[in-house]
Short mmCIF file of C-alpha atoms and ligand atoms in Angstrom, two decimals:
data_model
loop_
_atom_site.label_atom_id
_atom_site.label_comp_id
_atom_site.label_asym_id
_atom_site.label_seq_id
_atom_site.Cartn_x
_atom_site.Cartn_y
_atom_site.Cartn_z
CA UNK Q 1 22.90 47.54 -54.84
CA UNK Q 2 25.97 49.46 -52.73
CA UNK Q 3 25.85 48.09 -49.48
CA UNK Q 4 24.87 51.32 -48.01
CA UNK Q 5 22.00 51.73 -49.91
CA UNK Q 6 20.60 47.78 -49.43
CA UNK Q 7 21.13 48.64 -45.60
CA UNK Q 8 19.10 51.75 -46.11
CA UNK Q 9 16.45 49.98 -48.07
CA UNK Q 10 16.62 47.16 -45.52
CA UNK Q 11 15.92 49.52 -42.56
CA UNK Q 12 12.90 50.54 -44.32
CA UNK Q 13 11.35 47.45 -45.03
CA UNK Q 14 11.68 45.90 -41.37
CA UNK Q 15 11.07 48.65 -39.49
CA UNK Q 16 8.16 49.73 -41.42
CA UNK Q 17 6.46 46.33 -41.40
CA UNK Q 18 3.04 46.22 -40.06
CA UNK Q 19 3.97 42.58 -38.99
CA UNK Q 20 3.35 41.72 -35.31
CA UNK Q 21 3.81 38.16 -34.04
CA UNK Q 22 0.72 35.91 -34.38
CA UNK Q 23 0.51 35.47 -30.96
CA UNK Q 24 0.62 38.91 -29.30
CA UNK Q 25 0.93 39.22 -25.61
CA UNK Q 26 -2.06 40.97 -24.52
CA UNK Q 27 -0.87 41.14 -20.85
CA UNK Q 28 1.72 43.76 -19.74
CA UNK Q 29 4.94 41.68 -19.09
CA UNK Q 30 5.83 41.13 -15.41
CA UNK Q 31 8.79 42.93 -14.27
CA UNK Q 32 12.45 41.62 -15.15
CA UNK Q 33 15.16 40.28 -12.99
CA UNK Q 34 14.31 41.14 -10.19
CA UNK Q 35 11.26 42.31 -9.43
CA UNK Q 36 8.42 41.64 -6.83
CA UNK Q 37 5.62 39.76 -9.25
CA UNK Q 38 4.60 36.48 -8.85
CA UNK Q 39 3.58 33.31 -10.60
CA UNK Q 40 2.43 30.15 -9.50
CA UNK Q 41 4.44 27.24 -11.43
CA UNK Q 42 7.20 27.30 -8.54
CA UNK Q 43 4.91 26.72 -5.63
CA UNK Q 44 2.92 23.90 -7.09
CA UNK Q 45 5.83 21.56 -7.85
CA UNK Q 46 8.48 23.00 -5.01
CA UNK Q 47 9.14 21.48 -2.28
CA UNK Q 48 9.03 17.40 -3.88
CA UNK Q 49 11.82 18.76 -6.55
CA UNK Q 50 13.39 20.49 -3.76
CA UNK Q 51 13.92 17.05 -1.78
CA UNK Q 52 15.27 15.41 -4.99
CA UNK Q 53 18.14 17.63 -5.99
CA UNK Q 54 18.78 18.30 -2.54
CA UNK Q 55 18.95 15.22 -1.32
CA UNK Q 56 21.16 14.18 -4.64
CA UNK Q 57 23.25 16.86 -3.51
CA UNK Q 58 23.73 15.55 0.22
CA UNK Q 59 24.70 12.50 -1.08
CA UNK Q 60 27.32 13.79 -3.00
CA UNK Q 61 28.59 16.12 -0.32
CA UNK Q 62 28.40 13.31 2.24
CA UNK Q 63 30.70 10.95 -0.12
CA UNK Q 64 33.54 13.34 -1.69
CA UNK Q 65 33.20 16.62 0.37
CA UNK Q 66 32.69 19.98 -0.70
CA UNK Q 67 32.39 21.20 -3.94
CA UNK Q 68 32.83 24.00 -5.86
CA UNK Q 69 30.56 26.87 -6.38
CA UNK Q 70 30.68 26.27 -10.48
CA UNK Q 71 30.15 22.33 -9.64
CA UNK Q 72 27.10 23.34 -7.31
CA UNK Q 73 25.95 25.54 -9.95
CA UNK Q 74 25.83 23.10 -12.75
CA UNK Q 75 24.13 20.52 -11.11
CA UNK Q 76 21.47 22.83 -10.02
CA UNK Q 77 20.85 24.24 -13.60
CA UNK Q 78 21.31 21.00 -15.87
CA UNK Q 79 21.97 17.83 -13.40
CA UNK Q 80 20.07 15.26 -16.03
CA UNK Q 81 17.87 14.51 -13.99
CA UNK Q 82 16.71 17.09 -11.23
CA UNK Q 83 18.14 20.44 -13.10
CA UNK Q 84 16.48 23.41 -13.12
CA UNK Q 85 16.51 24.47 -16.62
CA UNK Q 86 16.51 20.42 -17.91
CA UNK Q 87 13.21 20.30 -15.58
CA UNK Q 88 11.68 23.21 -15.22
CA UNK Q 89 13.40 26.74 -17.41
CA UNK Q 90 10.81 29.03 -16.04
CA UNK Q 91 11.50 31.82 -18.35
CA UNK Q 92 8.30 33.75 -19.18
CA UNK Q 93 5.59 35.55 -17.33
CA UNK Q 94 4.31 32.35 -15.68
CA UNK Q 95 7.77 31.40 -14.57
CA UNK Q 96 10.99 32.76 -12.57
CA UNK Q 97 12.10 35.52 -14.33
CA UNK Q 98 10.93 37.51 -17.99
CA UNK Q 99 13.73 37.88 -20.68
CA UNK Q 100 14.16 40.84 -23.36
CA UNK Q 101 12.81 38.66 -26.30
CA UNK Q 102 9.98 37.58 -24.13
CA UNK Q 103 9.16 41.45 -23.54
CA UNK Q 104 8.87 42.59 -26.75
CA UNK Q 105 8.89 41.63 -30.68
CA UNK Q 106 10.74 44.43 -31.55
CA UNK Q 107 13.90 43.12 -29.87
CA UNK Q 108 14.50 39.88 -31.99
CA UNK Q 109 13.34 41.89 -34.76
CA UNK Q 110 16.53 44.20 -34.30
CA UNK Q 111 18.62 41.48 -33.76
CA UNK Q 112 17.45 39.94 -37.12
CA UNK Q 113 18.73 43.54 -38.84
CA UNK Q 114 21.59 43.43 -37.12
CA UNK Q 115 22.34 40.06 -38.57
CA UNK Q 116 21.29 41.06 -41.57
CA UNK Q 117 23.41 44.27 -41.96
CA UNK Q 118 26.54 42.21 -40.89
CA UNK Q 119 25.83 39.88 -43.84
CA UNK Q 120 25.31 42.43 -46.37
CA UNK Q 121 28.56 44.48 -45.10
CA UNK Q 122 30.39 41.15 -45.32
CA UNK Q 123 29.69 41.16 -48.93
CA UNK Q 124 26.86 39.24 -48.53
CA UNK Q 125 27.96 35.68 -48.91
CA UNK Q 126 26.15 32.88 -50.31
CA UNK Q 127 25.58 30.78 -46.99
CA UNK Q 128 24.85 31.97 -43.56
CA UNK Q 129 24.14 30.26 -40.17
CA UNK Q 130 22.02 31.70 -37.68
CA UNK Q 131 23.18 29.41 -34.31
CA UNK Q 132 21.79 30.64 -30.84
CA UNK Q 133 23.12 29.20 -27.38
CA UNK Q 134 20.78 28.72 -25.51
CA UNK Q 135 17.72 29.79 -26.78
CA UNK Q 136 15.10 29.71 -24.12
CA UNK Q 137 11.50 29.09 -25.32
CA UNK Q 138 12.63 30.14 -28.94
CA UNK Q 139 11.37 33.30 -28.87
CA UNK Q 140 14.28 35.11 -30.42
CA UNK Q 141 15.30 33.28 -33.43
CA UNK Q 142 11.32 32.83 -34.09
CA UNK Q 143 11.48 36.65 -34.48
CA UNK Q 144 14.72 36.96 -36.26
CA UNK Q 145 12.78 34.30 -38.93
CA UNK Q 146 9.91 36.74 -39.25
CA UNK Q 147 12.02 39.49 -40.34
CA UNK Q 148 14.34 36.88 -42.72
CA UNK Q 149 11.39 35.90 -44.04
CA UNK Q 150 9.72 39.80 -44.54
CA UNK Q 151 12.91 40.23 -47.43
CA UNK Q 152 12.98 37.48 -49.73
CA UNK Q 153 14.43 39.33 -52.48
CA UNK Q 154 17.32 40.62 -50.27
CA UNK Q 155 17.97 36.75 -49.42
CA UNK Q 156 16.57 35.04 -51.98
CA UNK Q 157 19.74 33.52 -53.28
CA UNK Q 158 21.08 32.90 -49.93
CA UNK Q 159 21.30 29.66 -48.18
CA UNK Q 160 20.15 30.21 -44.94
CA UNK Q 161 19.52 27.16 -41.62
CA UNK Q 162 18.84 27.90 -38.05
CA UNK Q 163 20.99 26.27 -35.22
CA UNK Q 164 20.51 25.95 -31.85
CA UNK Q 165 22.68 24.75 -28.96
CA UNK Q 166 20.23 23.60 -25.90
CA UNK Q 167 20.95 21.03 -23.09
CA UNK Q 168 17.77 21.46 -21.56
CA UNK Q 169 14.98 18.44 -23.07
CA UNK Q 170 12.30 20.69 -21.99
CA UNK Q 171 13.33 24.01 -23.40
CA UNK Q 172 14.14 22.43 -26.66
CA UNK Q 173 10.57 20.51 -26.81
CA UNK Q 174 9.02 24.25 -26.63
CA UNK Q 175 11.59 25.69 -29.02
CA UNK Q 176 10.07 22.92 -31.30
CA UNK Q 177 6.81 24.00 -30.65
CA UNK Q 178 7.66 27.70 -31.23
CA UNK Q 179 9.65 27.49 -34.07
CA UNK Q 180 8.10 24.05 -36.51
CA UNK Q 181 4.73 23.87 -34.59
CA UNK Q 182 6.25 20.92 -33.14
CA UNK Q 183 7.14 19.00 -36.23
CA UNK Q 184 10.40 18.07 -35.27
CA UNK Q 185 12.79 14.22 -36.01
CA UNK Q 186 14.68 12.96 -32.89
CA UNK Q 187 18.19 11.97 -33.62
CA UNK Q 188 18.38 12.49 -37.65
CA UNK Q 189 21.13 9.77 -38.65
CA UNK Q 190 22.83 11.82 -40.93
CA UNK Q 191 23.77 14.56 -38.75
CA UNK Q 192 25.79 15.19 -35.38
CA UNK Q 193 21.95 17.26 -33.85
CA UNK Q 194 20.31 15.47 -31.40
CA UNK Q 195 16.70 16.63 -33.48
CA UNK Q 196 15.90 18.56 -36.55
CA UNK Q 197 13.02 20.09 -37.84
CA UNK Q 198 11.88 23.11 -41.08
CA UNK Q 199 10.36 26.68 -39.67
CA UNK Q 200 7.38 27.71 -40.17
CA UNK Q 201 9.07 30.19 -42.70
CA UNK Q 202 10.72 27.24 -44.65
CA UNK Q 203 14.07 27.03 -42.48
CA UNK Q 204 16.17 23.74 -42.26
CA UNK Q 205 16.50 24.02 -37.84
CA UNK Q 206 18.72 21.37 -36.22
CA UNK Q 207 19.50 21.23 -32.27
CA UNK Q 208 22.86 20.14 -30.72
CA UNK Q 209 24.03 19.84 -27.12
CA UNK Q 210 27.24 21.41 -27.65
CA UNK Q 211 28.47 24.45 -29.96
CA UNK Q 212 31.11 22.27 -31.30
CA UNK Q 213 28.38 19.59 -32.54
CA UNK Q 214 27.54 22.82 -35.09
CA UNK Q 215 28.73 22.57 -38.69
CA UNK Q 216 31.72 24.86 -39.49
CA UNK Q 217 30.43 27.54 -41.60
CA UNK Q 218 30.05 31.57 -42.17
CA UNK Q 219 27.24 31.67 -38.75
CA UNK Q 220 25.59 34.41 -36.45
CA UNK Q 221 25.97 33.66 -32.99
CA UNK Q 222 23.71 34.79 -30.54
CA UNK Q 223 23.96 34.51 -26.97
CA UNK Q 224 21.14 36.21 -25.14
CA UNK Q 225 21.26 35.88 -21.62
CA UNK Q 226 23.07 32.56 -21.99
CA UNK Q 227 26.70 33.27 -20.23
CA UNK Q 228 24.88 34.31 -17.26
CA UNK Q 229 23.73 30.86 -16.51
CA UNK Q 230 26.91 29.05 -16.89
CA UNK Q 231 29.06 27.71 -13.44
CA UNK Q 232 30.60 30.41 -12.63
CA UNK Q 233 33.99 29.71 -9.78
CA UNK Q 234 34.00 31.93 -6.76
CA UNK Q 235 37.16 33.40 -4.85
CA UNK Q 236 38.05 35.22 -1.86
CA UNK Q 237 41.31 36.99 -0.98
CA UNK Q 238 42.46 36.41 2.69
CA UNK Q 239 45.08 36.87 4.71
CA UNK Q 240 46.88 33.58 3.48
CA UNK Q 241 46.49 34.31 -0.33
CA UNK Q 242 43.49 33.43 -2.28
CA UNK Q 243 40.66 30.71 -1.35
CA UNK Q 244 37.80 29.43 -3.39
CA UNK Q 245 34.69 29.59 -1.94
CA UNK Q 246 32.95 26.14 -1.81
CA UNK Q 247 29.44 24.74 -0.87
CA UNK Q 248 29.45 22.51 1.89
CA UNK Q 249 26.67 20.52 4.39
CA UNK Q 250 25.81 22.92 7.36
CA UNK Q 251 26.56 20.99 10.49
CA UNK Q 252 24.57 22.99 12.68
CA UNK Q 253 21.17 22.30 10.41
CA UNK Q 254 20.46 19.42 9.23
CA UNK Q 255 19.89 19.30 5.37
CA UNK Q 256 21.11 22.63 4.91
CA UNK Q 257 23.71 23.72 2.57
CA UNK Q 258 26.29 26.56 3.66
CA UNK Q 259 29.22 28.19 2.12
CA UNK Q 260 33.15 27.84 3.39
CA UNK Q 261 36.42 28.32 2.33
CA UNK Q 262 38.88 26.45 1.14
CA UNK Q 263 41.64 25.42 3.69
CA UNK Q 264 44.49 25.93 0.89
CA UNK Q 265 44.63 27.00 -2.76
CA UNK Q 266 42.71 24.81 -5.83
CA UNK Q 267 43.93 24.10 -8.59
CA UNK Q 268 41.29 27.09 -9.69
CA UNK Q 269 42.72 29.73 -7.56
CA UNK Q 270 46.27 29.31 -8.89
CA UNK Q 271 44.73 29.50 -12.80
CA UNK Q 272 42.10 31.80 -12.40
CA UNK Q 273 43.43 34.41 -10.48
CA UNK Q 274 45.27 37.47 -11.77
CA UNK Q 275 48.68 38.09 -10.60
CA UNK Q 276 47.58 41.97 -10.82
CA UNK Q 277 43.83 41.43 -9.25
CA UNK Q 278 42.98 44.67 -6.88
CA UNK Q 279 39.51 43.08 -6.04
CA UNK Q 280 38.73 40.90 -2.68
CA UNK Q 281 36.03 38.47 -4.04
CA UNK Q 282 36.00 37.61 -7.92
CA UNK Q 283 33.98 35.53 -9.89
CA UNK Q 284 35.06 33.59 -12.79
CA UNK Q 285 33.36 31.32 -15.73
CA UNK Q 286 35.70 29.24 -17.36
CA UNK Q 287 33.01 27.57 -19.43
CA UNK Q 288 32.12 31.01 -20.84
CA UNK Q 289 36.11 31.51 -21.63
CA UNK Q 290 35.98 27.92 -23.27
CA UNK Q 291 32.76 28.73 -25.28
CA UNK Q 292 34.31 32.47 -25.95
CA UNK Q 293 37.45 30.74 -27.50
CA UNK Q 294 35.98 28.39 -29.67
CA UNK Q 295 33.61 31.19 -31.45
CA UNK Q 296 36.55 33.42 -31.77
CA UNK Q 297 38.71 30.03 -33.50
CA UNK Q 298 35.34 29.75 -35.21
CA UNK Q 299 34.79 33.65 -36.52
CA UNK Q 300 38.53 33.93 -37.35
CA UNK Q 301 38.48 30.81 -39.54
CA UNK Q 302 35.25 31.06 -41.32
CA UNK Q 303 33.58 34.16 -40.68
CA UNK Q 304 30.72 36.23 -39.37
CA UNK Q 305 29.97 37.31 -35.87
CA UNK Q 306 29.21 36.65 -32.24
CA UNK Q 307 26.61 39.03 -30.56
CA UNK Q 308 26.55 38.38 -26.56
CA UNK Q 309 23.40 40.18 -24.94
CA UNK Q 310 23.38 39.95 -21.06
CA UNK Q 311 23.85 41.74 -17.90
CA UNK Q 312 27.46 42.04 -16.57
CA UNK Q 313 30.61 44.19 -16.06
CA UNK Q 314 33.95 44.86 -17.29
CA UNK Q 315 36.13 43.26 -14.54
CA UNK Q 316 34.89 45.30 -11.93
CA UNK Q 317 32.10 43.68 -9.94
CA UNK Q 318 32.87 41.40 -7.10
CA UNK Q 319 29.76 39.49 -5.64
CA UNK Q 320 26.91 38.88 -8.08
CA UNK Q 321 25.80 35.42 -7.83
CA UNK Q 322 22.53 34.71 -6.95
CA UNK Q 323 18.79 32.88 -7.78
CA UNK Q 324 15.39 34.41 -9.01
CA UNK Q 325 12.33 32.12 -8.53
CA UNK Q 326 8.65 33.38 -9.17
CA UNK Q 327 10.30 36.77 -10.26
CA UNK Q 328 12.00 36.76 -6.70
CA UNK Q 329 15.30 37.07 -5.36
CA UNK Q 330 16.00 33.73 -3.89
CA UNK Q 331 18.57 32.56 -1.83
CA UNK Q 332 21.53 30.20 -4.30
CA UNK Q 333 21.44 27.30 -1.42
CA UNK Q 334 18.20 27.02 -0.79
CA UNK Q 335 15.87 24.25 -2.73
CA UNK Q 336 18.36 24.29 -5.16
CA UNK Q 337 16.64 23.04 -8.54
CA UNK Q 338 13.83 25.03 -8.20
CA UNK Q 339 15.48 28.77 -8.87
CA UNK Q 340 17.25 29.92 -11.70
CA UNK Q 341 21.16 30.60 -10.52
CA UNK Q 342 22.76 33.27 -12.48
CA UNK Q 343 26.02 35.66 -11.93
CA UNK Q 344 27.18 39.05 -14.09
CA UNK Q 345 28.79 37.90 -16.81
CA UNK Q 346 32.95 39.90 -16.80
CA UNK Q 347 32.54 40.84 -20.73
CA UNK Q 348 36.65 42.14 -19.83
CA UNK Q 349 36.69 37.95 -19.22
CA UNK Q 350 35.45 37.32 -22.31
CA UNK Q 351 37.61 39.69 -24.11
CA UNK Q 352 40.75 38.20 -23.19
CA UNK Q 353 39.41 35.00 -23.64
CA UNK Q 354 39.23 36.27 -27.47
CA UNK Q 355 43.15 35.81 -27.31
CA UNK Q 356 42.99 38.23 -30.07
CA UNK Q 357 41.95 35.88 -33.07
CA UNK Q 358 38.95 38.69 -33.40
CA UNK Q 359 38.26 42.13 -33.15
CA UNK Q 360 35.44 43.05 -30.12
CA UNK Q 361 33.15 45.78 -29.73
CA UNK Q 362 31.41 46.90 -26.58
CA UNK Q 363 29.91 46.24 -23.85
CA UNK Q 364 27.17 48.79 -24.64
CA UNK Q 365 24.19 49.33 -22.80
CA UNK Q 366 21.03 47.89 -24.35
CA UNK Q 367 19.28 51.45 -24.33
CA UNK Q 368 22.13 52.98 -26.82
CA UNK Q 369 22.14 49.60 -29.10
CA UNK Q 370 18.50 49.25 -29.69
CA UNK Q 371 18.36 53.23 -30.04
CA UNK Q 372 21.09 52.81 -32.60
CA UNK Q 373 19.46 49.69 -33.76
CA UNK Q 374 16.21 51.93 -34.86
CA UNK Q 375 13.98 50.92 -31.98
CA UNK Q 376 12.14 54.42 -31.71
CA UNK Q 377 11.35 54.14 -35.57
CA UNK Q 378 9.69 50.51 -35.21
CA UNK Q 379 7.77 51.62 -31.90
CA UNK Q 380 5.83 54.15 -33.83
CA UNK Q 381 5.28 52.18 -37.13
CA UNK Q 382 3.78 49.34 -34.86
CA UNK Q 383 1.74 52.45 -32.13
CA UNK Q 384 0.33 53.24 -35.78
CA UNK Q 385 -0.87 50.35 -36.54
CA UNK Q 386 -2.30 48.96 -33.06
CA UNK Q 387 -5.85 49.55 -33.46
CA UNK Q 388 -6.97 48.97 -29.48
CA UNK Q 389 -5.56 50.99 -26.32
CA UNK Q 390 -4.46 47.20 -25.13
CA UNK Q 391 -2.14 46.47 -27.71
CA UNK Q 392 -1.27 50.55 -27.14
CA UNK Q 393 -0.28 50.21 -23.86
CA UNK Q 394 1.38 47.31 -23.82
CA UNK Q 395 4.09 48.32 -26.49
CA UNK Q 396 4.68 51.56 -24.31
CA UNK Q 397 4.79 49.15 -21.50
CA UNK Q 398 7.50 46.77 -23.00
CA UNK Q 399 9.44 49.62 -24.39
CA UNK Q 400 10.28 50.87 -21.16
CA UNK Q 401 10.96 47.83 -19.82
CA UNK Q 402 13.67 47.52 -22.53
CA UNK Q 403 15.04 51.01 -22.41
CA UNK Q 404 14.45 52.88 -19.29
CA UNK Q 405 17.43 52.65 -17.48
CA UNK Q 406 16.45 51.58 -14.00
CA UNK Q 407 14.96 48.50 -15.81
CA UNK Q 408 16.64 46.74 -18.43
CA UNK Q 409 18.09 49.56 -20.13
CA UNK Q 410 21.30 50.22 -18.49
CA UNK Q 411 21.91 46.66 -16.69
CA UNK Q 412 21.91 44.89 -19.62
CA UNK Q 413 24.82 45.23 -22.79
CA UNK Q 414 25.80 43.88 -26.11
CA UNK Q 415 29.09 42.34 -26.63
CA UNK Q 416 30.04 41.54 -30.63
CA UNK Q 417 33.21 39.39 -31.57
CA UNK Q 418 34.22 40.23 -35.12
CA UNK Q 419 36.61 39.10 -37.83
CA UNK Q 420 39.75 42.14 -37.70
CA UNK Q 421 39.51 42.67 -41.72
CA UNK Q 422 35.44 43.61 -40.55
CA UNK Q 423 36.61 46.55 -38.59
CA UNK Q 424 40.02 47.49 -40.37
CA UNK Q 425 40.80 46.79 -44.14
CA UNK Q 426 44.24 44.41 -44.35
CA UNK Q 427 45.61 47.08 -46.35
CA UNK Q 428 45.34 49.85 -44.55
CA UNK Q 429 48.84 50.15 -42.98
CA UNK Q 430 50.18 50.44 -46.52
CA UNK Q 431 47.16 52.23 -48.06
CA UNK Q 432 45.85 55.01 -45.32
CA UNK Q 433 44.51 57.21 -48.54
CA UNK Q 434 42.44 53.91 -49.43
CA UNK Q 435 39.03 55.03 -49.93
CA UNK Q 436 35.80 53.56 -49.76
CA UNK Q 437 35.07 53.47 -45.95
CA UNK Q 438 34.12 50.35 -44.39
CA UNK Q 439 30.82 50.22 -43.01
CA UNK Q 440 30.17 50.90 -39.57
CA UNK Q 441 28.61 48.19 -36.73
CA UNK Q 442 25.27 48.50 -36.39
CA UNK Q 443 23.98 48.68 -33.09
CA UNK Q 444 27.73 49.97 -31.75
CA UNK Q 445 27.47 52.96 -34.15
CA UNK Q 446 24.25 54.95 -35.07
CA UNK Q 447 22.19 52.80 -38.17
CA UNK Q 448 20.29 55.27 -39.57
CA UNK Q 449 22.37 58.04 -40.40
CA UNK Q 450 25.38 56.50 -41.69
N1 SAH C 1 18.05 33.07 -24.49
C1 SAH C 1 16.80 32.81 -23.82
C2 SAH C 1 16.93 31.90 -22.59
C3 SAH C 1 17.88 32.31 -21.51
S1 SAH C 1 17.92 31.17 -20.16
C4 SAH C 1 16.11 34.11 -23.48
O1 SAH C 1 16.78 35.14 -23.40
O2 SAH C 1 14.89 34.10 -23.28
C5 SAH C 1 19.37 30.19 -20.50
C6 SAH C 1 19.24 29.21 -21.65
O3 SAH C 1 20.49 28.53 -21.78
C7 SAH C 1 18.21 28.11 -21.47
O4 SAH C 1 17.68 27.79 -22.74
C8 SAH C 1 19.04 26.95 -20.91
O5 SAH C 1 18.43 25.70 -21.04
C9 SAH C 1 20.28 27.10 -21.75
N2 SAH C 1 21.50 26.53 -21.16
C10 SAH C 1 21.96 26.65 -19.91
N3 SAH C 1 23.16 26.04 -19.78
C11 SAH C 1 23.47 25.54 -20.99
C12 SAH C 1 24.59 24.82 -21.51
N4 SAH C 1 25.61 24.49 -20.76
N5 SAH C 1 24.59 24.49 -22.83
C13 SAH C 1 23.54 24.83 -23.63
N6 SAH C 1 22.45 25.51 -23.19
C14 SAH C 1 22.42 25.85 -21.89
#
């Protein structure tokens, strides 16, 4: 089939599905980031955890002086021991703060097309991986297998495995759950994953701690909401030149953490730092620059694409770091371990960091991707078939979440890397009459009416 007309065919067949998930949420999601719900979880084990990563963090403090904001950062999220997302990862209703997948079906449903349209546009080749960073309680690829596994005669002869880069024990125990019903091998000898299991739908899964741990190969790389929770540096321009912003003890109260200044420049504010930067406070992610190179070494070499779905800006923002806790603001210094940390991830950042070895498209706000994506035509195939005012309801209710743009709608945007030849054919310089078109992005360019 042309690879319009298996897109157009493909379209049909997902968004028309009847399917819903097995486990549908009957209640209407809590707000996102931020809102003013509440849940319980944080409360009940809060102040002992609290005392533990604190106190780990006094130590340290007390022995080698202040640290940076990134170094702060990482302990709180994935210290071994005491981190918040290796303990705790409150992502749902129940927890600290609601994610897009968590909202709605419809979303990893989307993204599943979207990988699906790449790989057909691509020529469809024989192998694909789908690899996620970070994927939370598994919510995302478990939808993304539900629509792989609605068109086996558009995959049927492809080769497809699932893998998933998590540091977090906890997380990836639930991602087990969600995704094998648990059935899962620690530490499979002949492979660099630290577990490995089959989906539910038949799918080899394996789990690594590091996206260079993950086979070379044509993949899909998702990244939803991941960036955000990496150690992000912090900078402040004074009258002496730059200074990084560092966490210290607070002298005045006891066990209290506070932030100063470095007395001279870091090594970080000579390399991070623009020579041309008009801002007074800037935030920078290194590890999200180290990740973003090695999927654009990774894209160039072998093949397919990187889609990055999260809030941020495009170099422009200045002060965004903060914590959510029981769907909460909560202040970054206090009972560290127990909050999520997070900061706006720069997609300009990530560009750069690209050093050219692929093409990007975006950011784009989420409203005008999933519009583009088909999201409208999937809302009122599954409003057709919800037989109670419940179900009703609560798809209205999670669609708006999504799109309306106070909510998620305009806050959050898609990033893609893609091979060059994807967006402009090698020959073109010598051929412009060259015909045949190549096909557009979805998501970046209207699907439906290409
Ligand atoms: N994508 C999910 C979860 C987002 S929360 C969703 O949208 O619902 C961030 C996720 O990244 C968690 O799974 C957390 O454990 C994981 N994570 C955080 N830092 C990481 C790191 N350095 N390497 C791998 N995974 C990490």
């Amino acid at each position: 089939m042309a690879p319009l007309l298996a897109r157009r065919a493909l379209l049909a067949t997902v968004l028309g599905s009847a399917g819903r998930r097995r486990h549908p949420r009957h209640h209407a999601p809590a707000a996102a980031r931020p809102s003013s719900g509440a849940g319980g979880e944080a409360e009940a084990e809060g102040p002992s955890r609290a005392t533990a990563m604190l106190r780990h963090l006094l130590l340290k403090l007390r022995a080698t002086g202040p640290v940076t904001v990134a170094e702060y950062m990482r302990e709180a999220l994935t210290n071994p021991g005491q981190g918040y997302y290796t303990r705790r990862g409150g992502i749902g209703e129940s927890g600290d703060f609601i994610t897009s997948p968590e909202i709605s079906q419809v979303f990893g449903e989307l993204i599943g097309l979207w990988c699906i349209s790449e790989w057909i546009a691509t020529g469809k080749p024989q192998a694909f991986q789908l690899v996620e960073l970070g994927p939370g309680r598994g919510t995302l690829t478990d939808d993304m297998l539900r629509v792989f596994n609605q068109l086996p005669s558009v995959l049927s002869k492809c080769d497809v495995s699932v893998h998933l880069v998590e540091v977090s024990p906890k997380l990836s125990e639930i991602q087990a759950l969600t995704l094998t019903g648990g059935k899962v091998q620690s530490n499979p000898e002949d492979k660099s994953a630290y577990m490995k299991g089959i989906s539910k739908t038949g799918l080899p899964i394996f789990w690594y701690r590091d996206i260079q741990d993950v086979p070379p190969g044509y993949s899909f790389y998702l990244a939803h909401e991941f960036f955000d929770a990496l150690p992000i540096h912090k900078f402040q321009r004074t009258e002496k030149g730059w200074r990084e912003v560092l966490v210290d003890i607070d002298p005045e109260v006891p066990d209290q953490l506070r932030f100063v200044l470095s007395p001279s420049s870091t090594p970080a504010t000579e390399n991070f730092i623009q020579p041309e930067e008009t801002r007074d406070h800037v935030e920078v992610c290194p590890e999200a620059g180290v990740i973003v190179q090695r999927l654009a070494c990774r894209i160039e070499k072998d093949g397919g694409a990187a889609l990055v779905a999260d809030y941020g800006h495009d170099g422009t923002k200045t002060d965004t770091f903060r914590g959510f806790r029981n769907h909460k603001l909560h202040d970054v210094l206090t009972a560290p371990g127990t909050a999520d940390l997070t900061a706006d991830v720069d997609f300009s950042y990530l560009r750069k960091m690209t050093q050219g070895r692929t093409a990007t498209l975006g950011p784009i706000k989420q409203r005008e991707f999933l519009k583009n994506m088909g999201i409208d035509l999937r809302l009122q195939v599954l409003l057709q078939n919800s037989g109670d005012t419940a179900t009703h309801e609560q798809l209205l209710h999670s669609y708006d979440m999504l799109m309306n743009p106070k909510k998620m709608g305009d806050c959050f945007h898609f990033f893609a890397l893609l091979p060059h030849h994807r967006l402009v054919r090698p020959d073109k310089k010598h051929k412009p009459e060259s015909k045949s078109p190549l096909l557009p992005v979805a998501g970046f360019a209207e699907l439906l009416l290409q």
